[in-house]
């Protein structure tokens, strides 16, 4: 049996300052992160000592420099939030990593809490700029000029699963899933085949099958082997090929089905390989095939369409879960997956309430019809970009959401709660609660550790290498009986 | 260039109306209730539904025109990001 899944997402947002001829992305990101008030005056380091981004899942270490900023720079670029999330500057983008969650509904609540955090920070940062300048943030993955930035998904899996099986079975799945979770893009870039509109924001940027890189020569399967947990027991499967979604149903399907297929891989429940020939080429061809009718050569012989490949994974999943107890959320994911694949087979454009690329396509084509403009018109490119604007009053996705034109998964209250409180059923609970209760004594944080400064003693680092410990059930009483971090540390070391 | 449209009602609430956990099914598509094409009443209903949908879409595009950034060409040209990840 595979693990109960622990998930998280890391999203880099696009940033620009309207009205600033000297716009500098890095200083704007620093301004943004520091303008956000979560816990007043908390000065918490991100603990880079615990990071190891150069370990490769194929069993070796890549040579390179590990990034470790000085203390002042560290605090200026990193905020760990009371909901257990990390809000920070990554290269030239603001990034939000959700806390660890155990199901895809919570994932959506916390990812959307991230959008609200970005928006609150954006307003606070704009207020600090000279009048006439406005910070703008987009939840997208490309500037349509050849620059891409990521949406990374993380799934905790057992280390015993051989990495080559993950590559074998996850590659065709990841290559084809964009049909129901691509975020859509007008045109192409990065020397890709020209087109009016394509399914994925990111397909143009994937150049290789398996590698450790994320910034150049992006791979379909990323091999970063940094579990942020007990290395002997766990891997973190790090997916970099997805688009950032605005529509909740698209995120739900993308991460829900990926977790299901990973469970199948872990339990050896995929009896026939679905490997496609030349997946790097296929990911781009699928992105250009809005009708989802094209078929692709399979390594096992014959040809299948992206929908047929997905249907075969679904069939294996239904078979696998037919003899197992089924969590209601996983059940709902399977039902929706089946429905969305049937609708795609009939006519993909029916999915105009659920799938981002279809929602945006409908918006743009309706606009073009009304105003008699074509795909090359600047207004169309503006629509494409502004769909991703996070401002509730200006973002076009938000306009549609407000008008009830798109389906939802979580309600606004759940999102608001996720801004303020951590998930109760992972170690994020312990992290978030420590930050809320002992803001002045928390010295540094990483996903799998938290350290405290308790007066004149050396810094005490508490390791949290089990993501399903540190939950409310596990540490709630301990925290309640520890009025200070000093007492907490004493209680922990004498326990 | 900017396409000017009459003003619509301003958007309400900074985060919009609370979402709903349940899914609203699309009104079109497989709806079989009383939409038999031989039925004159049904025909009329369908036509009405078509008009409603068109009006809704017109209304939506009006709102989009209202919020779409001015100087689209300039805006899109200046939107340059650094690569990331």
XYZ file of C-alpha atoms in Angstrom:
580
model
C 0.000 0.000 0.000
C 1.384 3.430 -0.811
C 1.646 6.214 1.718
C -1.196 8.513 2.500
C -0.166 11.198 0.062
C 1.460 14.386 1.269
C 1.323 17.161 -1.310
C 2.432 20.698 -1.862
C 2.811 23.206 -4.667
C 5.390 25.938 -5.304
C 4.334 28.705 -7.624
C 6.440 31.449 -9.155
C 4.421 34.473 -10.210
C 5.166 37.020 -12.896
C 5.900 40.503 -11.536
C 6.078 43.943 -13.105
C 5.697 47.543 -11.959
C 3.441 49.607 -14.159
C 4.660 53.179 -14.554
C 8.256 52.462 -13.510
C 10.698 52.914 -16.407
C 13.533 51.499 -14.257
C 11.645 48.415 -13.074
C 13.964 45.893 -11.445
C 12.372 42.517 -10.727
C 14.585 41.481 -7.824
C 14.219 44.657 -5.754
C 10.481 44.652 -6.543
C 10.225 41.084 -5.222
C 12.092 42.038 -2.042
C 9.748 44.999 -1.582
C 6.740 42.736 -2.128
C 7.786 40.068 0.365
C 8.677 42.649 3.011
C 5.505 44.663 2.532
C 3.421 41.677 3.618
C 2.501 41.695 7.303
C 1.825 38.214 8.605
C 3.361 38.196 12.083
C 4.547 41.660 12.961
C 8.309 42.114 13.176
C 9.077 38.395 13.033
C 12.649 37.904 11.805
C 12.898 34.272 10.851
C 15.679 32.795 8.742
C 15.163 30.199 6.063
C 17.468 27.392 7.101
C 19.508 26.711 3.954
C 21.742 24.253 5.802
C 18.956 21.729 5.468
C 18.789 22.050 1.663
C 20.362 19.776 -0.899
C 19.123 20.697 -4.371
C 22.034 18.993 -6.146
C 21.212 15.407 -5.146
C 19.985 13.445 -8.169
C 17.377 10.680 -7.914
C 19.458 8.540 -10.271
C 21.923 8.092 -7.401
C 24.579 10.789 -7.677
C 25.374 14.352 -6.730
C 25.788 17.072 -9.319
C 28.639 19.507 -8.805
C 27.668 23.082 -8.226
C 27.437 25.938 -5.777
C 24.767 25.807 -3.126
C 23.049 29.147 -2.586
C 23.435 30.505 0.946
C 22.661 34.192 1.438
C 23.936 36.185 4.417
C 21.617 36.644 7.366
C 20.266 40.055 6.424
C 19.639 39.041 2.823
C 18.080 35.794 4.039
C 15.528 37.588 6.220
C 14.803 40.115 3.458
C 14.005 37.366 0.959
C 12.135 34.812 3.057
C 8.955 34.783 5.046
C 7.614 31.673 6.708
C 3.957 32.265 7.416
C 1.712 31.306 10.287
C -0.219 28.963 7.985
C 2.994 26.993 7.479
C 3.629 28.299 3.947
C 6.772 29.968 2.596
C 6.514 33.304 0.763
C 9.846 34.327 -0.736
C 11.992 35.701 -3.517
C 13.221 33.054 -5.923
C 15.661 34.485 -8.473
C 13.562 37.227 -10.062
C 10.084 36.044 -9.061
C 7.922 36.080 -5.970
C 7.116 32.517 -4.983
C 4.612 30.899 -2.672
C 5.011 27.326 -1.451
C 1.974 25.859 0.219
C 2.311 24.038 3.520
C 2.197 20.255 3.325
C -1.375 18.969 2.964
C -2.881 15.488 2.757
C -5.572 15.976 0.148
C -6.192 17.944 -2.990
C -9.062 20.040 -1.593
C -6.755 21.438 1.077
C -4.111 21.952 -1.575
C -6.483 24.226 -3.451
C -7.454 26.170 -0.319
C -3.775 26.814 0.488
C -2.731 27.548 -3.083
C -5.513 30.103 -3.316
C -4.532 31.449 0.101
C -1.202 32.085 -1.644
C -2.974 34.154 -4.304
C -4.542 36.262 -1.547
C -1.203 36.658 0.201
C 0.321 37.842 -3.090
C -2.537 40.285 -3.602
C -2.293 41.685 -0.044
C 1.478 42.058 -0.500
C 0.956 43.660 -3.913
C -1.346 46.309 -2.472
C 0.969 46.974 0.474
C 4.008 47.242 -1.828
C 2.184 49.543 -4.252
C 1.350 51.868 -1.354
C 5.096 52.253 -0.728
C 5.888 53.226 -4.340
C 5.783 56.755 -5.789
C 2.312 57.670 -7.019
C 1.631 56.470 -10.552
C 3.438 53.163 -10.000
C 1.531 49.921 -9.470
C 2.883 46.450 -8.749
C 1.206 43.857 -10.969
C 1.347 40.124 -10.353
C 0.343 37.370 -12.751
C -0.222 33.720 -11.975
C 1.131 32.526 -15.298
C 4.209 30.708 -16.589
C 5.506 32.668 -19.533
C 5.946 36.213 -20.811
C 5.369 34.962 -24.395
C 8.852 36.187 -25.287
C 10.746 33.030 -24.461
C 10.980 33.328 -20.682
C 9.280 30.781 -18.476
C 8.887 30.322 -14.737
C 7.427 27.446 -12.894
C 4.680 25.728 -11.132
C 6.174 22.829 -9.204
C 4.180 20.025 -7.642
C 5.510 17.834 -4.856
C 4.297 14.398 -3.863
C 5.837 12.399 -1.044
C 6.316 8.770 -2.058
C 8.114 5.767 -0.642
C 11.769 5.398 -1.536
C 11.392 1.700 -2.261
C 9.717 2.539 -5.594
C 12.477 2.245 -8.219
C 13.067 5.573 -9.940
C 13.145 3.986 -13.408
C 9.553 2.767 -12.894
C 8.514 6.276 -11.986
C 10.128 7.560 -15.187
C 8.570 4.794 -17.283
C 4.997 5.307 -16.077
C 4.866 8.974 -15.149
C 6.342 10.311 -18.417
C 3.384 9.394 -20.661
C 0.957 10.491 -17.980
C 2.574 13.904 -17.507
C 2.946 14.419 -21.245
C -0.782 13.849 -21.890
C -2.512 15.344 -18.825
C -2.355 18.935 -20.142
C -5.511 18.222 -22.160
C -7.477 18.788 -18.943
C -5.185 21.151 -17.017
C -3.273 23.307 -19.504
C -3.681 27.029 -18.847
C -3.768 27.998 -22.550
C -1.604 30.443 -24.491
C -2.073 32.594 -27.584
C 0.838 31.857 -29.919
C 4.098 29.988 -29.386
C 7.651 30.887 -28.350
C 11.113 29.450 -27.759
C 11.476 28.594 -31.491
C 8.398 26.333 -31.379
C 6.017 25.730 -34.286
C 3.822 28.833 -34.832
C 0.139 28.597 -33.840
C -2.796 30.869 -32.928
C -3.522 29.262 -29.585
C -2.232 26.244 -27.700
C -3.294 24.166 -24.694
C -0.224 24.635 -22.503
C 1.756 27.648 -21.309
C 4.850 25.533 -20.722
C 5.027 22.918 -23.504
C 7.279 25.141 -25.650
C 9.970 24.979 -22.953
C 10.462 21.237 -22.445
C 13.546 20.000 -24.230
C 14.630 16.752 -22.624
C 13.172 13.625 -20.988
C 14.976 13.227 -17.646
C 17.325 15.683 -15.893
C 18.048 17.673 -12.752
C 17.761 21.091 -14.425
C 14.821 23.397 -14.037
C 16.008 26.638 -15.636
C 17.546 25.438 -18.883
C 16.899 22.345 -20.981
C 13.844 21.622 -18.870
C 13.057 17.915 -18.438
C 9.688 16.139 -18.421
C 10.896 14.215 -15.348
C 12.927 16.243 -12.879
C 15.351 14.177 -10.810
C 15.860 16.442 -7.811
C 16.231 14.042 -4.901
C 15.580 16.201 -1.908
C 12.765 14.623 0.096
C 12.706 17.221 2.915
C 11.990 14.168 5.062
C 13.657 10.924 6.138
C 15.824 10.094 3.096
C 15.888 6.389 3.863
C 12.116 6.151 3.646
C 10.924 8.825 1.273
C 11.295 10.464 -2.083
C 9.701 13.714 -3.108
C 8.448 13.398 -6.677
C 8.995 16.876 -8.060
C 6.874 17.712 -11.117
C 7.927 20.785 -13.065
C 5.992 20.342 -16.310
C 2.598 21.685 -15.179
C 0.973 25.044 -15.838
C -0.272 27.244 -12.987
C -4.038 27.066 -13.015
C -6.541 29.734 -12.151
C -9.593 27.481 -12.303
C -9.793 25.322 -9.179
C -11.147 22.327 -11.059
C -8.066 22.290 -13.309
C -5.719 22.225 -10.302
C -7.891 19.591 -8.646
C -7.754 17.317 -11.677
C -4.047 17.930 -12.320
C -2.843 17.107 -8.827
C -5.594 14.663 -7.906
C -5.001 12.403 -10.904
C -1.214 12.661 -10.602
C -1.399 11.435 -6.985
C -3.655 8.570 -8.072
C -1.285 7.478 -10.835
C 1.692 7.690 -8.457
C -0.154 5.338 -6.084
C -0.569 2.901 -8.986
C 3.137 3.130 -9.809
C 4.109 2.567 -6.176
C 1.959 -0.535 -5.979
C 2.932 -1.924 -9.384
C -0.647 -1.575 -10.645
C 0.135 -0.457 -14.195
C 0.388 -3.741 -16.093
C 1.243 -2.319 -19.542
C 3.660 0.447 -20.317
C 2.116 3.460 -22.020
C 5.454 4.875 -23.135
C 5.137 7.101 -26.198
C 7.868 7.469 -28.793
C 9.636 10.822 -28.525
C 7.728 12.323 -25.567
C 9.473 15.715 -25.902
C 7.965 16.103 -29.377
C 4.616 14.665 -28.279
C 4.170 17.159 -25.422
C 4.391 19.996 -27.956
C 2.137 18.314 -30.525
C -0.548 17.670 -27.905
C -0.395 21.319 -26.897
C -1.194 22.368 -30.475
C -4.043 19.893 -31.023
C -7.085 21.722 -29.636
C -9.425 19.017 -30.932
C -7.450 16.348 -29.004
C -7.823 13.995 -31.984
C -4.221 13.409 -33.027
C -2.665 10.000 -32.285
C 0.918 9.231 -31.289
C 3.209 6.266 -31.884
C 3.491 4.027 -28.832
C 6.661 2.157 -27.866
C 4.557 -1.013 -27.561
C 3.308 -0.554 -31.122
C 0.223 1.102 -32.548
C -0.968 4.634 -32.002
C -3.099 6.237 -29.282
C -4.529 9.712 -28.745
C -3.799 11.651 -25.549
C -7.370 10.931 -24.406
C -6.921 7.194 -25.007
C -3.665 7.174 -23.039
C -5.378 8.957 -20.150
C -8.339 6.556 -20.364
C -6.013 3.601 -19.985
C -4.521 5.128 -16.805
C -8.054 5.747 -15.555
C -9.001 2.128 -16.271
C -6.023 0.883 -14.229
C -6.995 3.258 -11.424
C -10.610 2.026 -11.370
C -9.391 -1.544 -11.306
C -6.926 -0.761 -8.509
C -9.495 1.001 -6.331
C -12.262 -1.544 -6.991
C -10.842 -3.735 -4.228
C -9.752 -0.975 -1.854
C -11.527 1.411 0.445
C -11.837 4.720 -1.295
C -11.373 8.138 0.253
C -14.313 10.393 -0.815
C -11.996 12.988 -2.342
C -10.113 10.364 -4.367
C -13.470 8.969 -5.470
C -14.569 12.415 -6.597
C -11.296 12.859 -8.499
C -11.904 9.563 -10.340
C -15.495 10.531 -11.203
C -14.446 13.924 -12.539
C -11.477 12.463 -14.410
C -13.783 10.040 -16.198
C -16.288 12.778 -16.999
C -13.704 15.212 -18.280
C -12.145 12.568 -20.556
C -15.571 11.724 -22.021
C -16.307 15.383 -22.653
C -12.885 15.870 -24.245
C -13.619 12.967 -26.582
C -16.957 14.513 -27.621
C -15.843 18.128 -27.897
C -13.171 19.736 -25.679
C -14.806 23.158 -25.989
C -17.646 21.925 -23.753
C -15.321 22.181 -20.769
C -15.685 25.949 -20.534
C -16.401 25.938 -16.789
C -13.690 23.531 -15.674
C -10.562 23.587 -17.808
C -8.451 26.741 -17.964
C -7.347 26.475 -21.585
C -10.953 26.050 -22.709
C -12.287 28.818 -20.430
C -9.693 31.253 -21.778
C -10.232 30.094 -25.374
C -13.953 30.784 -25.102
C -13.336 34.207 -23.589
C -10.884 35.187 -26.338
C -12.940 33.809 -29.234
C -16.116 35.509 -27.957
C -14.189 38.753 -27.702
C -12.732 38.371 -31.192
C -16.185 37.709 -32.651
C -17.718 40.726 -30.953
C -14.939 43.120 -31.988
C -13.992 41.575 -35.337
C -10.323 41.100 -34.423
C -8.031 38.108 -35.009
C -5.487 36.146 -32.953
C -2.715 38.610 -33.744
C -4.468 41.661 -32.362
C -2.812 43.304 -29.304
C -6.131 43.180 -27.429
C -6.124 39.398 -27.769
C -2.627 39.180 -26.334
C -3.755 41.456 -23.529
C -6.716 39.166 -22.768
C -4.352 36.206 -22.705
C -2.113 37.946 -20.158
C -4.796 39.602 -18.061
C -6.621 36.294 -17.548
C -3.792 35.576 -15.072
C -3.768 38.969 -13.286
C -4.363 38.247 -9.571
C -6.257 41.472 -8.859
C -9.853 40.577 -7.958
C -11.209 43.594 -9.847
C -8.972 43.360 -12.936
C -7.993 39.722 -13.430
C -10.185 38.248 -16.157
C -10.375 34.852 -14.489
C -11.660 36.672 -11.404
C -14.294 38.454 -13.482
C -15.540 35.069 -14.695
C -15.444 33.591 -11.217
C -17.396 36.496 -9.749
C -20.028 36.123 -12.438
C -20.414 32.412 -11.641
C -19.044 31.361 -15.039
C -16.609 28.758 -13.668
C -16.945 25.760 -11.347
C -15.359 25.821 -7.913
C -13.979 23.263 -5.483
C -13.575 25.221 -2.233
C -15.453 28.206 -0.867
C -14.135 31.636 -0.017
C -14.247 30.991 3.752
C -12.026 27.921 3.429
C -9.492 30.032 1.512
C -9.603 32.780 4.122
C -9.067 30.222 6.899
C -6.099 28.844 4.985
C -4.497 32.308 4.952
C -4.547 32.388 8.749
C -4.248 28.809 10.001
C -2.068 25.843 9.074
C -3.399 22.451 8.014
C -4.047 20.394 11.157
C -2.918 17.027 9.813
C 0.738 17.481 8.795
C 3.920 18.873 10.359
C 2.912 22.256 8.887
C 0.668 22.514 11.942
C 3.673 22.497 14.272
C 5.592 24.960 12.079
C 2.707 27.396 11.737
C 1.701 27.225 15.383
C 5.279 27.784 16.587
C 5.509 30.868 14.378
C 2.205 32.188 15.673
C 2.872 31.396 19.341
C 6.604 32.118 19.632
C 7.439 34.560 16.814
C 10.356 36.156 18.655
C 11.963 32.853 19.594
C 11.782 31.075 16.244
C 15.242 31.470 14.745
C 15.105 29.502 11.523
C 12.819 27.235 9.571
C 13.007 24.691 6.795
C 10.440 22.118 5.667
C 11.907 19.474 7.929
C 13.232 21.505 10.848
C 12.557 24.447 13.081
C 15.104 26.052 15.371
C 14.663 28.238 18.410
C 16.690 30.948 20.038
C 16.003 30.563 23.735
C 18.202 33.185 25.344
C 21.890 32.561 25.948
C 21.840 28.869 25.086
C 22.931 27.551 21.687
C 20.252 27.473 18.969
C 18.035 24.407 19.378
C 17.049 22.735 16.141
C 14.058 20.394 16.189
C 14.035 17.942 13.290
C 10.709 17.101 11.676
C 11.605 14.417 9.175
C 8.198 12.713 9.382
C 5.727 14.914 7.461
C 2.738 13.219 9.099
C 3.925 13.999 12.631
C 3.615 17.390 14.286
C -0.135 17.365 13.609
C -2.696 18.916 15.934
C -3.510 15.470 17.341
C 0.197 14.856 17.892
C 1.440 18.171 19.341
C -1.674 20.191 20.236
C -1.441 19.438 23.943
C 2.304 19.879 23.993
C 1.965 23.354 22.500
C -0.847 24.290 24.870
C 1.273 23.327 27.852
C 4.291 25.327 26.579
C 3.790 29.061 27.179
C 7.243 29.856 25.754
C 9.580 28.265 23.254
C 12.040 27.634 26.081
C 9.435 25.497 27.848
C 8.521 23.844 24.536
C 12.146 22.847 23.946
C 12.412 21.552 27.528
C 9.211 19.555 27.100
C 10.449 18.141 23.808
C 13.837 17.109 25.124
C 12.470 15.539 28.313
C 9.535 13.837 26.584
C -5.778 51.167 -29.499
C -8.589 50.930 -27.023
C -12.095 49.768 -27.758
C -14.419 51.957 -25.718
C -17.614 50.497 -24.307
C -20.281 52.019 -22.091
C -19.649 51.657 -18.372
C -21.126 48.684 -16.569
C -21.800 48.258 -12.873
C -18.597 48.255 -10.828
C -17.435 44.924 -9.434
C -18.628 44.137 -5.939
C -16.559 42.870 -2.987
C -12.814 42.622 -3.149
C -12.870 38.810 -3.176
C -16.156 38.488 -4.989
C -19.083 36.419 -3.849
C -18.352 33.328 -1.796
C -17.862 30.312 -4.000
C -19.913 27.210 -3.721
C -18.797 23.694 -2.998
C -21.333 22.210 -5.312
C -21.042 22.337 -9.057
C -23.494 24.189 -11.162
C -24.044 22.248 -14.322
C -24.095 24.140 -17.539
C -27.580 25.031 -18.656
C -26.987 23.907 -22.247
C -26.103 20.436 -23.466
C -27.910 17.321 -22.309
C -30.977 18.994 -20.875
C -33.918 16.888 -22.036
C -36.738 18.536 -20.134
C -39.296 19.941 -22.575
C -36.839 20.689 -25.347
C -38.249 18.355 -27.968
C -37.714 20.088 -31.303
C -41.217 19.213 -32.587
C -42.762 21.106 -29.716
C -43.440 24.736 -30.627
C -43.279 25.773 -26.964
C -39.940 23.991 -26.688
C -38.667 25.783 -29.784
C -39.626 29.077 -28.289
C -37.945 28.181 -25.021
C -34.795 27.211 -26.884
C -34.793 30.475 -28.791
C -35.293 32.351 -25.538
C -32.461 30.408 -23.946
C -30.248 31.267 -26.937
C -31.115 34.943 -26.555
C -30.404 34.817 -22.835
C -27.036 33.209 -23.437
C -26.175 35.821 -26.052
C -27.195 38.610 -23.726
C -25.113 37.115 -20.942
C -22.118 36.898 -23.239
C -22.621 40.503 -24.449
C -22.812 41.557 -20.860
C -19.601 39.697 -20.041
C -17.702 41.226 -22.963
C -18.929 44.660 -21.838
C -17.400 44.024 -18.442
C -14.175 42.726 -20.005
C -13.929 45.892 -22.123
C -14.372 47.858 -18.958
C -11.483 46.230 -17.073
C -9.068 45.435 -19.927
C -5.828 47.416 -19.623
C -5.607 50.477 -21.820
C -2.673 50.573 -24.281
C -2.707 46.814 -24.758
C 0.031 46.916 -27.388
C 2.434 48.833 -25.164
C 1.544 46.780 -22.107
C 2.102 43.431 -23.791
C 5.340 44.629 -25.414
C 6.735 45.748 -22.057
C 5.766 42.586 -20.227
C 9.145 40.876 -19.982
C 10.073 38.434 -17.230
C 13.299 36.732 -16.349
C 13.331 32.965 -16.596
C 12.900 31.277 -13.267
C 12.647 28.017 -11.287
